[in-house]
Amino acid sequence: MPAAKSRKPYELFYWPGIPGRGEYVRLALEEAGAPYVDVAREREGGMDEMMALMEAEGTKHPAFAPPFLRDGRVVVGQVAAILFYLGPRLRLAPKSEVAALWTHQIELTITDFVAEAHDVHHPVGVGLYYEDQKKEAARRAEEFRGQRIPKFLDWFELVMEANGATKEKPHLVGRSLTYADLSLFHTVDGLKHAFPKAMGRLMKNRPLVSSLHSKVGKRPKIAAYMKSERRQPFGDGIFRHYPELDE
């Protein structure tokens, strides 16, 4: 974990073995150098502890599903809500209320984008194997590549243009890094893994989104994390590469 500071570590609860939605929280913690424990992955009995919290053992606020974060007596679930909580504490959110809410809105839009990416390979049901819905996935992928990815990327490009962003300082909000920048970085990274051909074409015409992805990946703490064993590779999670879905 990052070098410990003078505070009790945050506790992140997420399924071990895949980066998944937990990665959005990890990136914020890593960039801030905040101490944290990836409970189900690192702590003996961590999976049991996570499942107990989901079943309301020891909490009045059971999480519907991971990820969720525990900070002392505070337990908060859902990526956007976790980052809304962590943002000011990690200095990854603007100070003004208007800008903070705008950052949260962008994060919620990223959440929508991620959900659509997942549903490409599971368009019929999450309880079914991909092989049971390949025909439907092919149809969904065609629309996602041709219409939905461009629509989302164009919106993020527009947001940065309105923010006065440049290729040298490509930020979604304000003039410094926010958790929304980190989340867009990871989403683009995941899409480049899942749809390398499509993203290769689409990113050519989105210079600010492309620059954000490149520059966030080169930030010292993020780059170190990406090379570490803490960073889990994409696999059977949200962003999956099926060559037949990437034309």
Phi, psi and omega in degrees: 000163177301161181304131184291142174252182185278062176202159177291138182298144169295152177244115179259129179248119176203159179300133176284155174101342178221149177292312174052205179288341177297337183296329179297324178284318180303317183299321178294315180295319180294314180299323181280349184068028183277140177289134178207159176240128174273087200305305185292338182269328191246335187261134176300128184078012184296322179297317179298321179296318179297314181295325179296320179293328177288340179259018175069024175275115178083009178209147175270355183236072181295139178282142176292319180198156174293157004277152165216158188237140173243128178229091185067241180272353182271127173236122182228134180245175182075126186307309184298322179290321178299314182289328174297323177288314184284329188314301180293330180288331180259005183060042178238025178217149177293158183277328183286147182298318181298313181292325179294319178291324177295319177298318178297319178297317177300317180298321178295325176292321175299321177300318177298317180299315181296319179298319179293323177298317179296320186287350175299313183268356175224061186285338183267311181195142181287342180274357179261153174287154176305320182298339180275355184218031184297320181297313179293324179296322179298318178294317180296319181297322180299315178291319182298313180294316188277332186236312189284313177302311179302320181297315179294313181298321178296323179294316178296322176298316179296318179300317181290323177299315179295333179278356182076023181291153175232171178297331179283326180228075184271085181245149179282326182224129175066204185246006179225168185296136172236169178297335177295322176299317179296321182290321177294320176306310184291324179295315177297319179300316179294320179291326177295329176286315185283323184229065186299322180292310181297315181292329176300322178285313188290325184288342180297330184256013177234072189298324182286318176297319179297318180292320178301314180300316182293313186287322177297319180296341181262356177299138189308312183288324178290317179299318179296318179297317182299332180269353185272170177287345178292330180281117181268141182287156174296144180202241181270053180243222181291311186261103182242140179260111171243110184309326182289346178263359184239086182251000000 
